[in-house]
PDB file of C-alpha atoms in Angstrom:
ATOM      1  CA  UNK A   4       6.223  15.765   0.110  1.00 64.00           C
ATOM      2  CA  UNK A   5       5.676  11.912   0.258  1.00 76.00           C
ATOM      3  CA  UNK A   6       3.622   9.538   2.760  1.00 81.00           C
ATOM      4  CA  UNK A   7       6.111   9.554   5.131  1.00 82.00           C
ATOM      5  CA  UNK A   8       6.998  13.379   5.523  1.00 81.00           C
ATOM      6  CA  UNK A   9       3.642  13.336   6.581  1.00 80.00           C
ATOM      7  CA  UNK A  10       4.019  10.909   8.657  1.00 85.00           C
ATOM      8  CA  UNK A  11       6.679  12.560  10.361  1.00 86.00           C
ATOM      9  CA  UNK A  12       4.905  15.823  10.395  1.00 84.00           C
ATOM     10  CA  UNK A  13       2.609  14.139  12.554  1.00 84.00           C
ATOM     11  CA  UNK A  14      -0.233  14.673  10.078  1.00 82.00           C
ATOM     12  CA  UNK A  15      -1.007  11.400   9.497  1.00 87.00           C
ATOM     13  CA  UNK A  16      -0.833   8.193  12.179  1.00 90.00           C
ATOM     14  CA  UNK A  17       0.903   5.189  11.577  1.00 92.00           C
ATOM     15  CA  UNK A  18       2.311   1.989  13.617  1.00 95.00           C
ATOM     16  CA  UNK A  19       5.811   0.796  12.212  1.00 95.00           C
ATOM     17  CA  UNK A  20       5.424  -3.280  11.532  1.00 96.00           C
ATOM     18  CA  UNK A  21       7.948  -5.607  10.705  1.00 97.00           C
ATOM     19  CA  UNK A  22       7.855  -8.934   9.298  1.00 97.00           C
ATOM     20  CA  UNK A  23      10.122 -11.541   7.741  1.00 97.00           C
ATOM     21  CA  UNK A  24      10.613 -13.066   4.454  1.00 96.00           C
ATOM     22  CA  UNK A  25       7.009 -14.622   3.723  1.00 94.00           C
ATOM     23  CA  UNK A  26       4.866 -12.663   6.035  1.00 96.00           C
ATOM     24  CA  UNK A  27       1.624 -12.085   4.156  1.00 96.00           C
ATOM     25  CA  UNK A  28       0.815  -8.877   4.879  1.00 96.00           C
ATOM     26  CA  UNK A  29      -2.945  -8.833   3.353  1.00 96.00           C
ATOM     27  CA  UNK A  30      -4.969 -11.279   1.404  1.00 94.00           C
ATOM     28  CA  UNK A  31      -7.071 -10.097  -1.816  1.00 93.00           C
ATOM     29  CA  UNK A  32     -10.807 -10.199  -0.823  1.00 95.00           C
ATOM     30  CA  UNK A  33     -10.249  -9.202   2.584  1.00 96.00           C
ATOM     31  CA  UNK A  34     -11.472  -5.909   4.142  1.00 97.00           C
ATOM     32  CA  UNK A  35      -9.671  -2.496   3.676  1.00 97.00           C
ATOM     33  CA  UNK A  36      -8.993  -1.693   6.867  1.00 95.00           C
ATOM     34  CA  UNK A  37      -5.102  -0.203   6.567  1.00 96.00           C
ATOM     35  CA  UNK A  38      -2.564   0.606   4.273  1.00 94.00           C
ATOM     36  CA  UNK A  39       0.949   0.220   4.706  1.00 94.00           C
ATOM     37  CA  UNK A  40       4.308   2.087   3.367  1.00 92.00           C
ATOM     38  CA  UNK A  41       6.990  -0.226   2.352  1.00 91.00           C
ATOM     39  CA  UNK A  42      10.030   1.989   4.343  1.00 90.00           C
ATOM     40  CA  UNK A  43      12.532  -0.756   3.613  1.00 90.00           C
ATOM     41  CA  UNK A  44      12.463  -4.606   2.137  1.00 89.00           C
ATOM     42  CA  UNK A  45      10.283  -5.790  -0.882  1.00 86.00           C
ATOM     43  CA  UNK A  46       6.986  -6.767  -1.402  1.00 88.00           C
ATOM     44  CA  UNK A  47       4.981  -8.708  -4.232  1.00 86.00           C
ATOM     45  CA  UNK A  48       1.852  -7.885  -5.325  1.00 85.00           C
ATOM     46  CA  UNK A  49      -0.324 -10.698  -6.899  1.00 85.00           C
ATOM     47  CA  UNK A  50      -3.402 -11.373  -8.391  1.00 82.00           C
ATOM     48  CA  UNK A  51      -4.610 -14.870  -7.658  1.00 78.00           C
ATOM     49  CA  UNK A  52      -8.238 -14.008  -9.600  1.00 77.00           C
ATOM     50  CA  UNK A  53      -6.609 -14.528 -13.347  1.00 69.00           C
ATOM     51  CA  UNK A  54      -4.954 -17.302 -12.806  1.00 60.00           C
ATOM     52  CA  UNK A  55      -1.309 -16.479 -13.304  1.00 57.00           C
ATOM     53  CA  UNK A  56       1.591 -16.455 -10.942  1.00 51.00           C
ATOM     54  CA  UNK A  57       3.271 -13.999 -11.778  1.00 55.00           C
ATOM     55  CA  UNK A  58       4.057 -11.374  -9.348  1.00 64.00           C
ATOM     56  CA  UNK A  59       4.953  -7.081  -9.668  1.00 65.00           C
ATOM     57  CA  UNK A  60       7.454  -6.066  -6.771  1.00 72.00           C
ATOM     58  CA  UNK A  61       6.281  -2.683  -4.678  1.00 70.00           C
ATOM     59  CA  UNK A  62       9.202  -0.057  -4.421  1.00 69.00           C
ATOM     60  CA  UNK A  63      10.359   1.670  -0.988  1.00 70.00           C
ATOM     61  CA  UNK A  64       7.500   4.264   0.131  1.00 77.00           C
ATOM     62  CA  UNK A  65       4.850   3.083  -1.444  1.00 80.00           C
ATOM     63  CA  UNK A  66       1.441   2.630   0.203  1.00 84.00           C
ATOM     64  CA  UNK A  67       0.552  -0.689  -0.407  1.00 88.00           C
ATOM     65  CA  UNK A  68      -3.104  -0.894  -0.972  1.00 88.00           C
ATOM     66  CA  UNK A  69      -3.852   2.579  -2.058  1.00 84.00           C
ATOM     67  CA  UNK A  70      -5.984   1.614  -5.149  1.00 82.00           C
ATOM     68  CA  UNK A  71      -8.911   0.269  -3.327  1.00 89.00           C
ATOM     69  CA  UNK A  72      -8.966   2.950  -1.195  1.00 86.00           C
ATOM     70  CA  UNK A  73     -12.754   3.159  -2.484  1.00 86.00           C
ATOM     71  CA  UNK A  74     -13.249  -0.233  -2.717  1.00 91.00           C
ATOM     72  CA  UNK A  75     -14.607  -2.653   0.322  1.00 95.00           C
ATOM     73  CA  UNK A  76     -11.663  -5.763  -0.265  1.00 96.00           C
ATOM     74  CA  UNK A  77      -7.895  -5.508  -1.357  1.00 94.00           C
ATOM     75  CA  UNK A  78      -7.660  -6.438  -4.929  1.00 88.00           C
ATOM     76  CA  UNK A  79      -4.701  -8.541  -4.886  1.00 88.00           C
ATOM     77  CA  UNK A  80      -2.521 -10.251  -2.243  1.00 90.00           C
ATOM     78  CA  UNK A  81       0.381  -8.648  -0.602  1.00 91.00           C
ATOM     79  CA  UNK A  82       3.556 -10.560   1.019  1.00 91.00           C
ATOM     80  CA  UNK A  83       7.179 -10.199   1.647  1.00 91.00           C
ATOM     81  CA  UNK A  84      10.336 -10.841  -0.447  1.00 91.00           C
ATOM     82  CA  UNK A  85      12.435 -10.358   2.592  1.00 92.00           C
ATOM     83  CA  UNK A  86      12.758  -9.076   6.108  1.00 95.00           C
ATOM     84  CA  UNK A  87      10.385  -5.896   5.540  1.00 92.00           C
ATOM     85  CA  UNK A  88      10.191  -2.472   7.796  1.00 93.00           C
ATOM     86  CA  UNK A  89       6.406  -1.384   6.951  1.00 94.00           C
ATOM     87  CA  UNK A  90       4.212   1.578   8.902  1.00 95.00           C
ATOM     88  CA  UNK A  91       0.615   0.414   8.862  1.00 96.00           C
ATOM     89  CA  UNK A  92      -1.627   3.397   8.826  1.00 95.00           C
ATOM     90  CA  UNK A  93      -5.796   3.325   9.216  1.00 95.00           C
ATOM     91  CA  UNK A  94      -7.766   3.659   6.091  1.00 94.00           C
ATOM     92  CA  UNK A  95      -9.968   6.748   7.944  1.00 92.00           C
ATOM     93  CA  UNK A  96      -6.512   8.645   9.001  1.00 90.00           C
ATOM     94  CA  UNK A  97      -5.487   8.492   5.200  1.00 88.00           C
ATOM     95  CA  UNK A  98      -8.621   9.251   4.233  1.00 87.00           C
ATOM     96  CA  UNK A  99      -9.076  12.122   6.374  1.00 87.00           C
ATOM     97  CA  UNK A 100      -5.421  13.431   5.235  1.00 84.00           C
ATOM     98  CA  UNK A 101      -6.555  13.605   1.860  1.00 82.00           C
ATOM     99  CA  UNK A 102      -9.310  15.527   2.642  1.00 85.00           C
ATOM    100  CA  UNK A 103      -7.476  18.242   4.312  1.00 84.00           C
ATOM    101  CA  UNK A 104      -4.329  18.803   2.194  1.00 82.00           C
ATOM    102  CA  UNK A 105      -4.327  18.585  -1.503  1.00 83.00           C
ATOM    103  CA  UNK A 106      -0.297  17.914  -1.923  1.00 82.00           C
ATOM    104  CA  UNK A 107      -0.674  14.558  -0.554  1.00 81.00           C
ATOM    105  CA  UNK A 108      -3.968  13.947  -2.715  1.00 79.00           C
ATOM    106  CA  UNK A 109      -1.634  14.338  -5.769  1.00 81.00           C
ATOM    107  CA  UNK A 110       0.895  12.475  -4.384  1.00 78.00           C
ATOM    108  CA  UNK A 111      -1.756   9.454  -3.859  1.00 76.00           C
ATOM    109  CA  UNK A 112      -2.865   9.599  -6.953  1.00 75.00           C
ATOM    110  CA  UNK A 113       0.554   9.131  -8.637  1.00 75.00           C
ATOM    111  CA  UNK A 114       0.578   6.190  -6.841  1.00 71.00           C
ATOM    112  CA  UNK A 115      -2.986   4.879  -7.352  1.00 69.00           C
ATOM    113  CA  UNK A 116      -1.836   5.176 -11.169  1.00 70.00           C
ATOM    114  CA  UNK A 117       1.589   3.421 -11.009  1.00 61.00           C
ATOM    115  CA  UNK A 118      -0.207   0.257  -9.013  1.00 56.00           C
ATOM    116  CA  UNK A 119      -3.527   0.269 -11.099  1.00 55.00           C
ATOM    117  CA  UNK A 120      -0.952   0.436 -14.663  1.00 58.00           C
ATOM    118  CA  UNK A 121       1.558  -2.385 -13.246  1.00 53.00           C
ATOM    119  CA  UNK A 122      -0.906  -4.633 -11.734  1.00 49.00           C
ATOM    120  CA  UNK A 123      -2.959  -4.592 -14.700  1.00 45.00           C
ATOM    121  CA  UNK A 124       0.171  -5.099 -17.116  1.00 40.00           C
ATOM    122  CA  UNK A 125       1.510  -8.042 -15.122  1.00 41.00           C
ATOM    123  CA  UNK A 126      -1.516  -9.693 -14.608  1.00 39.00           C
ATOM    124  CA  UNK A 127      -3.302  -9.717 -18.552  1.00 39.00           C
TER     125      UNK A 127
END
């Protein structure tokens, strides 16, 4: 079961988004306050803190953001490759989901380990 079955289950909230080629979506240092799944376009992920330019590209139905789910401030920047179809969901819905079915605990942390392992390869 992925992010958006759940979604659709209506067992977690979310607010579809879109936004065009460029559209930042959130800056790193700023507050965790949401967390979005990519549903269809691309997104780049980048770390301005080491100094590099270079950039990983977030699949469909990922939940962008998911790494600092225990941190205060997104750890990298987040923008659009093209026109992008997002759902932006609360950081207290997903974290109340997580608390109440383990499925979707696994699921996140699949995730949480694919981000953590590509933004950290890109970016030494």
């Amino acid at each position: 079961m992925s992010v958006r079955d759940f979604i659709k289950r209506g067992m977690i909230e979310g607010e579809s988004e879109t936004l065009d080629r460029g559209s930042c979506i959130f800056r790193q240092g700023e507050e965790v306050s949401f967390f979005y799944l990519v549903t269809q376009g691309r997104v780049a992920l980048t770390d301005y803190t080491t100094g590099k330019d270079e950039q990983a590209v977030a699949p469909p139905d990922y939940l962008l953001g998911i790494t600092d789910l225990l941190h205060d401030t997104y750890s990298f920047t987040a923008y659009t490759l093209e026109h992008t179809e997002l759902i932006r969901i609360k950081r207290e819905a997903i974290k109340k989901a997580l608390h109440e079915n383990p499925m979707l605990r696994l699921y996140l942390l699949k995730m949480m380990s694919w981000e953590a392992s590509l933004t950290n390869t890109a970016f030494e």
